[in-house]
Amino acid sequence: MSNTALINTYIKTRLELAGFPHGEFEWVVEALSGGIELDLISMDDPLYPKAVADRTYVSFYGPININNLIRWVDNGLLNSNGKDFLLESWAKGATLTLVCDNGVPQVKTNMHEAPLDREAMTMETVARFLTGKYNTLRTRLSDEIKHIYESGQHTRQFDDDEQLRYAVDDIMIAFGKQMSSPA
């Protein structure tokens, strides 16, 4: 397995556990890359200054699962009426997707045809909340993969996927995260 296997598996597992899309992601730490180079990061990306200063970056893309979204907003972001508007909008075809638009990772809102004002306002509120959650996790993952890189753990060789998953579990325990489920 390559030297990127540990970081790839770590990011995928963390995204999966956090309820975020984990099928498409890119990262870079120092000279080690998982799909992007530091000089290709857009200056419009809110994480650009940190990426340049720390020489590490993570981004991920894909559709948001409604069940995870409800779990995230259930902490008081929306009252019961707001959740009803969110669920109704979603049932009519509204979606939130993490995309890269002109080199900038962001949350894209797709509304169904002829949304009510309240539905549009609710989706806008949820999209702003999700943008903060998205960028916070991107920052945290960047810090974590930098630690993996600086500690030299990325150079470990694994005979099979099981060894790799155990190594990811060990790292997550060391970071104080919950143990991963098999990816």
mmCIF file of C-alpha atoms in Angstrom:
data_model
loop_
_atom_site.group_PDB
_atom_site.id
_atom_site.type_symbol
_atom_site.label_atom_id
_atom_site.label_comp_id
_atom_site.label_asym_id
_atom_site.label_seq_id
_atom_site.Cartn_x
_atom_site.Cartn_y
_atom_site.Cartn_z
ATOM 1 C CA MET A 1 0.000 0.000 0.000
ATOM 2 C CA SER A 2 1.179 3.514 -0.774
ATOM 3 C CA ASN A 3 2.217 6.191 1.703
ATOM 4 C CA THR A 4 -1.095 7.947 1.055
ATOM 5 C CA ALA A 5 -3.199 4.942 2.136
ATOM 6 C CA LEU A 6 -3.189 5.810 5.838
ATOM 7 C CA ILE A 7 -4.201 9.439 5.321
ATOM 8 C CA ASN A 8 -6.811 8.502 2.688
ATOM 9 C CA THR A 9 -8.360 5.906 4.986
ATOM 10 C CA TYR A 10 -8.198 8.244 7.979
ATOM 11 C CA ILE A 11 -10.016 11.051 6.151
ATOM 12 C CA LYS A 12 -12.631 8.700 4.691
ATOM 13 C CA THR A 13 -13.313 7.165 8.109
ATOM 14 C CA ARG A 14 -13.576 10.553 9.854
ATOM 15 C CA LEU A 15 -15.967 11.860 7.195
ATOM 16 C CA GLU A 16 -18.075 8.722 7.400
ATOM 17 C CA LEU A 17 -18.304 8.950 11.195
ATOM 18 C CA ALA A 18 -19.169 12.652 11.028
ATOM 19 C CA GLY A 19 -21.978 11.939 8.551
ATOM 20 C CA PHE A 20 -20.409 13.882 5.689
ATOM 21 C CA PRO A 21 -19.970 12.670 2.096
ATOM 22 C CA HIS A 22 -16.831 10.558 1.924
ATOM 23 C CA GLY A 23 -16.696 9.352 -1.660
ATOM 24 C CA GLU A 24 -14.830 12.336 -3.126
ATOM 25 C CA PHE A 25 -12.146 14.212 -1.226
ATOM 26 C CA GLU A 26 -8.765 15.788 -1.815
ATOM 27 C CA TRP A 27 -5.947 16.714 0.491
ATOM 28 C CA VAL A 28 -2.349 17.797 0.650
ATOM 29 C CA VAL A 29 0.168 17.983 3.462
ATOM 30 C CA GLU A 30 3.642 19.333 2.714
ATOM 31 C CA ALA A 31 4.848 17.397 -0.376
ATOM 32 C CA LEU A 32 2.402 14.487 0.025
ATOM 33 C CA SER A 33 -0.770 14.824 -2.034
ATOM 34 C CA GLY A 34 -4.113 13.120 -2.275
ATOM 35 C CA GLY A 35 -5.512 14.805 -5.375
ATOM 36 C CA ILE A 36 -4.554 18.484 -5.136
ATOM 37 C CA GLU A 37 -1.434 20.632 -4.859
ATOM 38 C CA LEU A 38 -1.081 23.630 -2.539
ATOM 39 C CA ASP A 39 -0.477 26.013 -5.430
ATOM 40 C CA LEU A 40 -3.854 25.031 -6.954
ATOM 41 C CA ILE A 41 -5.919 26.105 -3.934
ATOM 42 C CA SER A 42 -8.090 29.105 -4.740
ATOM 43 C CA MET A 43 -7.374 32.324 -2.847
ATOM 44 C CA ASP A 44 -11.174 32.623 -2.511
ATOM 45 C CA ASP A 45 -11.301 29.463 -0.368
ATOM 46 C CA PRO A 46 -11.871 30.568 3.253
ATOM 47 C CA LEU A 47 -9.164 28.111 4.334
ATOM 48 C CA TYR A 48 -6.577 29.467 1.876
ATOM 49 C CA PRO A 49 -4.535 31.499 4.417
ATOM 50 C CA LYS A 50 -4.332 28.542 6.810
ATOM 51 C CA ALA A 51 -3.515 26.138 3.986
ATOM 52 C CA VAL A 52 -0.600 28.286 2.836
ATOM 53 C CA ALA A 53 0.693 28.925 6.365
ATOM 54 C CA ASP A 54 0.358 25.315 7.578
ATOM 55 C CA ARG A 55 1.071 23.636 4.212
ATOM 56 C CA THR A 56 -1.932 21.354 4.696
ATOM 57 C CA TYR A 57 -5.444 21.274 3.215
ATOM 58 C CA VAL A 58 -8.515 19.028 3.045
ATOM 59 C CA SER A 59 -11.723 19.332 1.071
ATOM 60 C CA PHE A 60 -14.549 16.925 0.300
ATOM 61 C CA TYR A 61 -17.629 16.924 -1.879
ATOM 62 C CA GLY A 62 -20.968 15.233 -2.384
ATOM 63 C CA PRO A 63 -24.657 15.322 -1.489
ATOM 64 C CA ILE A 64 -25.762 15.806 2.116
ATOM 65 C CA ASN A 65 -27.874 13.023 3.599
ATOM 66 C CA ILE A 66 -31.150 14.342 5.048
ATOM 67 C CA ASN A 67 -30.924 12.096 8.118
ATOM 68 C CA ASN A 68 -27.520 13.526 9.033
ATOM 69 C CA LEU A 69 -28.756 17.033 8.310
ATOM 70 C CA ILE A 70 -31.732 16.602 10.671
ATOM 71 C CA ARG A 71 -29.398 15.216 13.354
ATOM 72 C CA TRP A 72 -27.145 18.278 13.004
ATOM 73 C CA VAL A 73 -29.936 20.885 13.120
ATOM 74 C CA ASP A 74 -31.788 19.073 15.904
ATOM 75 C CA ASN A 75 -29.623 20.829 18.500
ATOM 76 C CA GLY A 76 -31.792 23.940 18.454
ATOM 77 C CA LEU A 77 -30.893 25.527 15.126
ATOM 78 C CA LEU A 78 -34.452 25.026 13.900
ATOM 79 C CA ASN A 79 -37.676 24.861 15.874
ATOM 80 C CA SER A 80 -40.231 22.190 14.989
ATOM 81 C CA ASN A 81 -41.782 24.426 12.303
ATOM 82 C CA GLY A 82 -38.362 25.001 10.745
ATOM 83 C CA LYS A 83 -37.677 21.256 10.681
ATOM 84 C CA ASP A 84 -41.073 20.715 9.059
ATOM 85 C CA PHE A 85 -40.225 23.265 6.340
ATOM 86 C CA LEU A 86 -36.841 21.590 5.818
ATOM 87 C CA LEU A 87 -38.394 18.130 5.500
ATOM 88 C CA GLU A 88 -41.161 19.382 3.196
ATOM 89 C CA SER A 89 -38.633 21.162 0.976
ATOM 90 C CA TRP A 90 -36.462 18.047 0.860
ATOM 91 C CA ALA A 91 -39.466 15.850 -0.022
ATOM 92 C CA LYS A 92 -40.243 18.230 -2.904
ATOM 93 C CA GLY A 93 -36.698 17.898 -4.283
ATOM 94 C CA ALA A 94 -34.582 20.482 -2.457
ATOM 95 C CA THR A 95 -31.002 19.392 -1.717
ATOM 96 C CA LEU A 96 -27.772 20.618 -0.178
ATOM 97 C CA THR A 97 -24.544 19.508 -1.811
ATOM 98 C CA LEU A 98 -20.886 20.147 -1.030
ATOM 99 C CA VAL A 99 -19.326 21.286 -4.313
ATOM 100 C CA CYS A 100 -16.210 22.910 -5.684
ATOM 101 C CA ASP A 101 -17.334 25.955 -7.657
ATOM 102 C CA ASN A 102 -14.564 27.862 -9.459
ATOM 103 C CA GLY A 103 -12.020 26.251 -7.154
ATOM 104 C CA VAL A 104 -13.879 27.171 -3.971
ATOM 105 C CA PRO A 105 -15.429 24.433 -1.800
ATOM 106 C CA GLN A 106 -18.913 25.481 -0.733
ATOM 107 C CA VAL A 107 -22.436 24.401 0.099
ATOM 108 C CA LYS A 108 -24.777 24.580 -2.875
ATOM 109 C CA THR A 109 -28.509 24.840 -2.282
ATOM 110 C CA ASN A 110 -30.830 23.418 -4.919
ATOM 111 C CA MET A 111 -34.438 24.415 -4.276
ATOM 112 C CA HIS A 112 -37.467 22.717 -5.730
ATOM 113 C CA GLU A 113 -39.726 24.592 -8.106
ATOM 114 C CA ALA A 114 -41.720 27.483 -6.573
ATOM 115 C CA PRO A 115 -40.591 27.229 -2.937
ATOM 116 C CA LEU A 116 -42.459 29.135 -0.242
ATOM 117 C CA ASP A 117 -40.549 32.086 1.229
ATOM 118 C CA ARG A 118 -40.329 30.271 4.569
ATOM 119 C CA GLU A 119 -38.879 27.169 2.869
ATOM 120 C CA ALA A 120 -36.240 29.245 1.077
ATOM 121 C CA MET A 121 -35.316 31.091 4.303
ATOM 122 C CA THR A 122 -35.066 27.797 6.186
ATOM 123 C CA MET A 123 -32.806 26.260 3.529
ATOM 124 C CA GLU A 124 -30.645 29.408 3.500
ATOM 125 C CA THR A 125 -30.273 29.242 7.306
ATOM 126 C CA VAL A 126 -29.385 25.552 7.186
ATOM 127 C CA ALA A 127 -26.896 26.157 4.339
ATOM 128 C CA ARG A 128 -25.104 28.865 6.376
ATOM 129 C CA PHE A 129 -24.969 26.536 9.388
ATOM 130 C CA LEU A 130 -23.685 23.698 7.205
ATOM 131 C CA THR A 131 -21.010 25.952 5.672
ATOM 132 C CA GLY A 132 -19.621 26.628 9.145
ATOM 133 C CA LYS A 133 -19.730 22.950 10.069
ATOM 134 C CA TYR A 134 -18.074 22.032 6.747
ATOM 135 C CA ASN A 135 -15.204 24.502 7.087
ATOM 136 C CA THR A 136 -14.669 23.591 10.754
ATOM 137 C CA LEU A 137 -14.300 19.914 9.865
ATOM 138 C CA ARG A 138 -12.007 20.758 6.931
ATOM 139 C CA THR A 139 -9.795 22.753 9.320
ATOM 140 C CA ARG A 140 -9.773 19.995 11.938
ATOM 141 C CA LEU A 141 -8.930 17.317 9.356
ATOM 142 C CA SER A 142 -6.119 19.481 7.986
ATOM 143 C CA ASP A 143 -4.643 19.754 11.483
ATOM 144 C CA GLU A 144 -5.016 16.016 12.062
ATOM 145 C CA ILE A 145 -3.373 14.926 8.811
ATOM 146 C CA LYS A 146 -0.561 17.374 9.479
ATOM 147 C CA HIS A 147 0.035 15.626 12.801
ATOM 148 C CA ILE A 148 -0.036 12.202 11.072
ATOM 149 C CA TYR A 149 2.494 13.484 8.537
ATOM 150 C CA GLU A 150 4.793 15.179 11.044
ATOM 151 C CA SER A 151 4.815 12.117 13.297
ATOM 152 C CA GLY A 152 5.883 9.972 10.328
ATOM 153 C CA GLN A 153 2.912 7.635 10.647
ATOM 154 C CA HIS A 154 2.108 8.088 6.957
ATOM 155 C CA THR A 155 5.258 6.096 6.077
ATOM 156 C CA ARG A 156 4.014 2.926 7.785
ATOM 157 C CA GLN A 157 3.458 -0.042 5.492
ATOM 158 C CA PHE A 158 0.415 -2.309 5.844
ATOM 159 C CA ASP A 159 -0.033 -5.857 4.595
ATOM 160 C CA ASP A 160 -3.811 -5.599 4.268
ATOM 161 C CA ASP A 161 -6.853 -3.387 4.816
ATOM 162 C CA GLU A 162 -7.447 -4.777 8.296
ATOM 163 C CA GLN A 163 -4.045 -3.593 9.512
ATOM 164 C CA LEU A 164 -4.747 -0.224 7.946
ATOM 165 C CA ARG A 165 -8.127 0.083 9.722
ATOM 166 C CA TYR A 166 -6.510 -0.820 13.064
ATOM 167 C CA ALA A 167 -3.907 1.880 12.510
ATOM 168 C CA VAL A 168 -6.673 4.412 11.782
ATOM 169 C CA ASP A 169 -8.490 3.315 14.949
ATOM 170 C CA ASP A 170 -5.291 3.802 16.958
ATOM 171 C CA ILE A 171 -4.811 7.306 15.548
ATOM 172 C CA MET A 172 -8.413 8.224 16.282
ATOM 173 C CA ILE A 173 -8.054 6.993 19.846
ATOM 174 C CA ALA A 174 -4.881 9.047 20.193
ATOM 175 C CA PHE A 175 -6.789 12.105 18.900
ATOM 176 C CA GLY A 176 -9.576 11.344 21.372
ATOM 177 C CA LYS A 177 -12.122 10.439 18.729
ATOM 178 C CA GLN A 178 -14.522 7.510 18.858
ATOM 179 C CA MET A 179 -13.322 4.294 17.242
ATOM 180 C CA SER A 180 -14.033 3.892 13.555
ATOM 181 C CA SER A 181 -16.340 1.420 11.994
ATOM 182 C CA PRO A 182 -15.020 -0.529 9.010
ATOM 183 C CA ALA A 183 -14.970 1.717 5.957
#
